[in-house]
Amino acid sequence: MGEMSKAPTPLGLFTDKLIAFFRDLKETYPEEKEIKAALEGLEAAKKVNPRLIHDLFDEHVYKPLREDILAEDVDKIVAYTKVAIQTQFNEIYPALSIFEKYWPEMSDSNRSAIWKHLKVLVLLSERASRG
């Protein structure tokens, strides 16, 4: 009980939110092995180097897709992800691949939840960049 709890840092809030997003995706799409593997990778990286997680998101989601996320432009996200996944793999892409795989059949509530997650991640990423 003697441990003082620190206020979460912007980076801590960002990594927690990203991991929560992947947990939600894993529960919603349990058959997606890449999402499960990515979640495990993110959880491990959080312990060792949370800044690495932010850098990955910043480079592969925030910079190329910030405007498209805020505009909820599915087509642009799908087009970007198709090309990006062919050129390299990282822990973030399995989350983006759900747009192509599942979006057409996805319920409105799931779509809304995904946009909410991504928009909050964009804002938290901006804070973590400044923080």
PDB file of C-alpha atoms in Angstrom:
ATOM      1  CA  MET A   1       0.000   0.000   0.000  1.00  0.00           C
ATOM      2  CA  GLY A   2       2.963   2.308   0.478  1.00  0.00           C
ATOM      3  CA  GLU A   3       3.475   2.700  -3.270  1.00  0.00           C
ATOM      4  CA  MET A   4       2.599   6.155  -4.532  1.00  0.00           C
ATOM      5  CA  SER A   5       0.543   6.132  -7.675  1.00  0.00           C
ATOM      6  CA  LYS A   6       1.828   8.496 -10.313  1.00  0.00           C
ATOM      7  CA  ALA A   7      -0.498  10.303 -12.644  1.00  0.00           C
ATOM      8  CA  PRO A   8      -0.380   8.569 -16.005  1.00  0.00           C
ATOM      9  CA  THR A   9       1.867  10.200 -18.586  1.00  0.00           C
ATOM     10  CA  PRO A  10       0.596  11.044 -22.081  1.00  0.00           C
ATOM     11  CA  LEU A  11       2.731   8.170 -23.377  1.00  0.00           C
ATOM     12  CA  GLY A  12       1.276   5.804 -20.775  1.00  0.00           C
ATOM     13  CA  LEU A  13      -2.269   6.817 -21.660  1.00  0.00           C
ATOM     14  CA  PHE A  14      -1.523   6.297 -25.344  1.00  0.00           C
ATOM     15  CA  THR A  15       0.004   2.822 -24.944  1.00  0.00           C
ATOM     16  CA  ASP A  16      -2.804   1.723 -22.596  1.00  0.00           C
ATOM     17  CA  LYS A  17      -5.421   2.874 -25.111  1.00  0.00           C
ATOM     18  CA  LEU A  18      -3.687   1.179 -28.045  1.00  0.00           C
ATOM     19  CA  ILE A  19      -3.462  -2.080 -26.100  1.00  0.00           C
ATOM     20  CA  ALA A  20      -7.138  -1.759 -25.096  1.00  0.00           C
ATOM     21  CA  PHE A  21      -8.016  -1.322 -28.781  1.00  0.00           C
ATOM     22  CA  PHE A  22      -6.138  -4.511 -29.702  1.00  0.00           C
ATOM     23  CA  ARG A  23      -7.817  -6.377 -26.809  1.00  0.00           C
ATOM     24  CA  ASP A  24     -11.217  -5.324 -28.138  1.00  0.00           C
ATOM     25  CA  LEU A  25     -10.251  -6.449 -31.630  1.00  0.00           C
ATOM     26  CA  LYS A  26      -8.983  -9.783 -30.296  1.00  0.00           C
ATOM     27  CA  GLU A  27     -12.292 -10.390 -28.492  1.00  0.00           C
ATOM     28  CA  THR A  28     -14.321  -9.371 -31.535  1.00  0.00           C
ATOM     29  CA  TYR A  29     -12.207 -11.329 -34.047  1.00  0.00           C
ATOM     30  CA  PRO A  30     -10.725 -14.259 -32.087  1.00  0.00           C
ATOM     31  CA  GLU A  31      -9.882 -16.075 -35.336  1.00  0.00           C
ATOM     32  CA  GLU A  32      -7.403 -13.331 -36.285  1.00  0.00           C
ATOM     33  CA  LYS A  33      -4.084 -14.792 -35.156  1.00  0.00           C
ATOM     34  CA  GLU A  34      -2.152 -11.703 -36.262  1.00  0.00           C
ATOM     35  CA  ILE A  35      -4.162  -9.492 -33.924  1.00  0.00           C
ATOM     36  CA  LYS A  36      -3.460 -11.831 -31.013  1.00  0.00           C
ATOM     37  CA  ALA A  37       0.263 -11.919 -31.873  1.00  0.00           C
ATOM     38  CA  ALA A  38       0.369  -8.143 -32.287  1.00  0.00           C
ATOM     39  CA  LEU A  39      -1.331  -7.662 -28.912  1.00  0.00           C
ATOM     40  CA  GLU A  40       1.275  -9.873 -27.243  1.00  0.00           C
ATOM     41  CA  GLY A  41       4.032  -7.910 -28.977  1.00  0.00           C
ATOM     42  CA  LEU A  42       2.579  -4.585 -27.857  1.00  0.00           C
ATOM     43  CA  GLU A  43       2.159  -5.779 -24.272  1.00  0.00           C
ATOM     44  CA  ALA A  44       5.788  -6.927 -24.204  1.00  0.00           C
ATOM     45  CA  ALA A  45       7.032  -3.698 -25.802  1.00  0.00           C
ATOM     46  CA  LYS A  46       5.084  -1.624 -23.285  1.00  0.00           C
ATOM     47  CA  LYS A  47       7.141  -3.135 -20.464  1.00  0.00           C
ATOM     48  CA  VAL A  48      10.463  -2.607 -22.236  1.00  0.00           C
ATOM     49  CA  ASN A  49      10.062   0.472 -24.419  1.00  0.00           C
ATOM     50  CA  PRO A  50       6.637   2.147 -24.634  1.00  0.00           C
ATOM     51  CA  ARG A  51       8.124   4.926 -26.777  1.00  0.00           C
ATOM     52  CA  LEU A  52       8.703   2.328 -29.513  1.00  0.00           C
ATOM     53  CA  ILE A  53       4.948   1.635 -29.638  1.00  0.00           C
ATOM     54  CA  HIS A  54       4.221   5.331 -30.033  1.00  0.00           C
ATOM     55  CA  ASP A  55       6.865   5.675 -32.747  1.00  0.00           C
ATOM     56  CA  LEU A  56       5.317   2.753 -34.673  1.00  0.00           C
ATOM     57  CA  PHE A  57       1.849   4.278 -34.471  1.00  0.00           C
ATOM     58  CA  ASP A  58       3.157   7.727 -35.352  1.00  0.00           C
ATOM     59  CA  GLU A  59       4.979   6.509 -38.447  1.00  0.00           C
ATOM     60  CA  HIS A  60       2.470   3.949 -39.744  1.00  0.00           C
ATOM     61  CA  VAL A  61      -0.907   5.348 -38.691  1.00  0.00           C
ATOM     62  CA  TYR A  62      -0.729   8.925 -37.471  1.00  0.00           C
ATOM     63  CA  LYS A  63       1.375  10.499 -40.226  1.00  0.00           C
ATOM     64  CA  PRO A  64      -0.197   8.751 -43.227  1.00  0.00           C
ATOM     65  CA  LEU A  65      -3.781   8.405 -41.935  1.00  0.00           C
ATOM     66  CA  ARG A  66      -4.562  11.139 -39.399  1.00  0.00           C
ATOM     67  CA  GLU A  67      -6.816  13.099 -41.773  1.00  0.00           C
ATOM     68  CA  ASP A  68      -8.494   9.945 -43.100  1.00  0.00           C
ATOM     69  CA  ILE A  69      -9.242   8.735 -39.568  1.00  0.00           C
ATOM     70  CA  LEU A  70     -10.724  12.067 -38.545  1.00  0.00           C
ATOM     71  CA  ALA A  71     -12.779  12.113 -41.771  1.00  0.00           C
ATOM     72  CA  GLU A  72     -13.756   8.429 -41.307  1.00  0.00           C
ATOM     73  CA  ASP A  73     -12.559   7.667 -44.836  1.00  0.00           C
ATOM     74  CA  VAL A  74     -12.607   3.872 -45.013  1.00  0.00           C
ATOM     75  CA  ASP A  75     -11.592   3.689 -48.677  1.00  0.00           C
ATOM     76  CA  LYS A  76      -8.375   5.641 -48.140  1.00  0.00           C
ATOM     77  CA  ILE A  77      -7.470   3.562 -45.077  1.00  0.00           C
ATOM     78  CA  VAL A  78      -8.060   0.316 -47.001  1.00  0.00           C
ATOM     79  CA  ALA A  79      -6.008   1.556 -49.969  1.00  0.00           C
ATOM     80  CA  TYR A  80      -3.125   2.621 -47.716  1.00  0.00           C
ATOM     81  CA  THR A  81      -3.173  -0.601 -45.710  1.00  0.00           C
ATOM     82  CA  LYS A  82      -3.151  -2.845 -48.812  1.00  0.00           C
ATOM     83  CA  VAL A  83       0.048  -1.214 -50.042  1.00  0.00           C
ATOM     84  CA  ALA A  84       1.668  -0.897 -46.618  1.00  0.00           C
ATOM     85  CA  ILE A  85       1.134  -4.535 -45.644  1.00  0.00           C
ATOM     86  CA  GLN A  86       2.787  -5.702 -48.873  1.00  0.00           C
ATOM     87  CA  THR A  87       5.931  -3.690 -48.212  1.00  0.00           C
ATOM     88  CA  GLN A  88       6.470  -4.505 -44.548  1.00  0.00           C
ATOM     89  CA  PHE A  89       4.952  -5.917 -41.390  1.00  0.00           C
ATOM     90  CA  ASN A  90       4.593  -4.315 -37.999  1.00  0.00           C
ATOM     91  CA  GLU A  91       2.346  -4.779 -34.977  1.00  0.00           C
ATOM     92  CA  ILE A  92      -0.022  -1.999 -36.016  1.00  0.00           C
ATOM     93  CA  TYR A  93      -1.115  -3.282 -39.434  1.00  0.00           C
ATOM     94  CA  PRO A  94      -3.306  -6.193 -38.258  1.00  0.00           C
ATOM     95  CA  ALA A  95      -5.652  -3.621 -36.717  1.00  0.00           C
ATOM     96  CA  LEU A  96      -5.862  -1.693 -39.980  1.00  0.00           C
ATOM     97  CA  SER A  97      -6.485  -4.859 -41.991  1.00  0.00           C
ATOM     98  CA  ILE A  98      -9.898  -5.240 -40.335  1.00  0.00           C
ATOM     99  CA  PHE A  99     -11.127  -2.369 -42.487  1.00  0.00           C
ATOM    100  CA  GLU A 100     -10.680  -4.449 -45.616  1.00  0.00           C
ATOM    101  CA  LYS A 101     -11.658  -7.806 -44.138  1.00  0.00           C
ATOM    102  CA  TYR A 102     -14.651  -6.975 -41.982  1.00  0.00           C
ATOM    103  CA  TRP A 103     -15.905  -3.456 -42.620  1.00  0.00           C
ATOM    104  CA  PRO A 104     -18.602  -4.320 -45.198  1.00  0.00           C
ATOM    105  CA  GLU A 105     -20.406  -6.703 -42.784  1.00  0.00           C
ATOM    106  CA  MET A 106     -19.534  -4.858 -39.579  1.00  0.00           C
ATOM    107  CA  SER A 107     -22.342  -3.566 -37.374  1.00  0.00           C
ATOM    108  CA  ASP A 108     -22.760   0.181 -36.964  1.00  0.00           C
ATOM    109  CA  SER A 109     -21.922  -0.096 -33.278  1.00  0.00           C
ATOM    110  CA  ASN A 110     -18.626  -1.866 -34.054  1.00  0.00           C
ATOM    111  CA  ARG A 111     -17.799   0.671 -36.747  1.00  0.00           C
ATOM    112  CA  SER A 112     -18.515   3.472 -34.333  1.00  0.00           C
ATOM    113  CA  ALA A 113     -16.355   1.849 -31.635  1.00  0.00           C
ATOM    114  CA  ILE A 114     -13.433   1.503 -34.052  1.00  0.00           C
ATOM    115  CA  TRP A 115     -13.636   5.138 -35.151  1.00  0.00           C
ATOM    116  CA  LYS A 116     -13.807   6.211 -31.512  1.00  0.00           C
ATOM    117  CA  HIS A 117     -10.727   4.149 -30.631  1.00  0.00           C
ATOM    118  CA  LEU A 118      -8.755   5.497 -33.587  1.00  0.00           C
ATOM    119  CA  LYS A 119      -9.733   9.131 -33.018  1.00  0.00           C
ATOM    120  CA  VAL A 120      -8.803   8.953 -29.344  1.00  0.00           C
ATOM    121  CA  LEU A 121      -5.505   7.292 -30.304  1.00  0.00           C
ATOM    122  CA  VAL A 122      -4.781  10.139 -32.738  1.00  0.00           C
ATOM    123  CA  LEU A 123      -5.356  12.713 -29.978  1.00  0.00           C
ATOM    124  CA  LEU A 124      -3.373  10.769 -27.378  1.00  0.00           C
ATOM    125  CA  SER A 125      -0.576  10.287 -29.899  1.00  0.00           C
ATOM    126  CA  GLU A 126      -0.377  14.053 -30.372  1.00  0.00           C
ATOM    127  CA  ARG A 127      -0.138  14.542 -26.612  1.00  0.00           C
ATOM    128  CA  ALA A 128       2.501  11.831 -26.294  1.00  0.00           C
ATOM    129  CA  SER A 129       4.535  13.502 -29.049  1.00  0.00           C
ATOM    130  CA  ARG A 130       4.515  16.737 -27.075  1.00  0.00           C
ATOM    131  CA  GLY A 131       4.839  15.087 -23.674  1.00  0.00           C
TER     132      GLY A 131
END
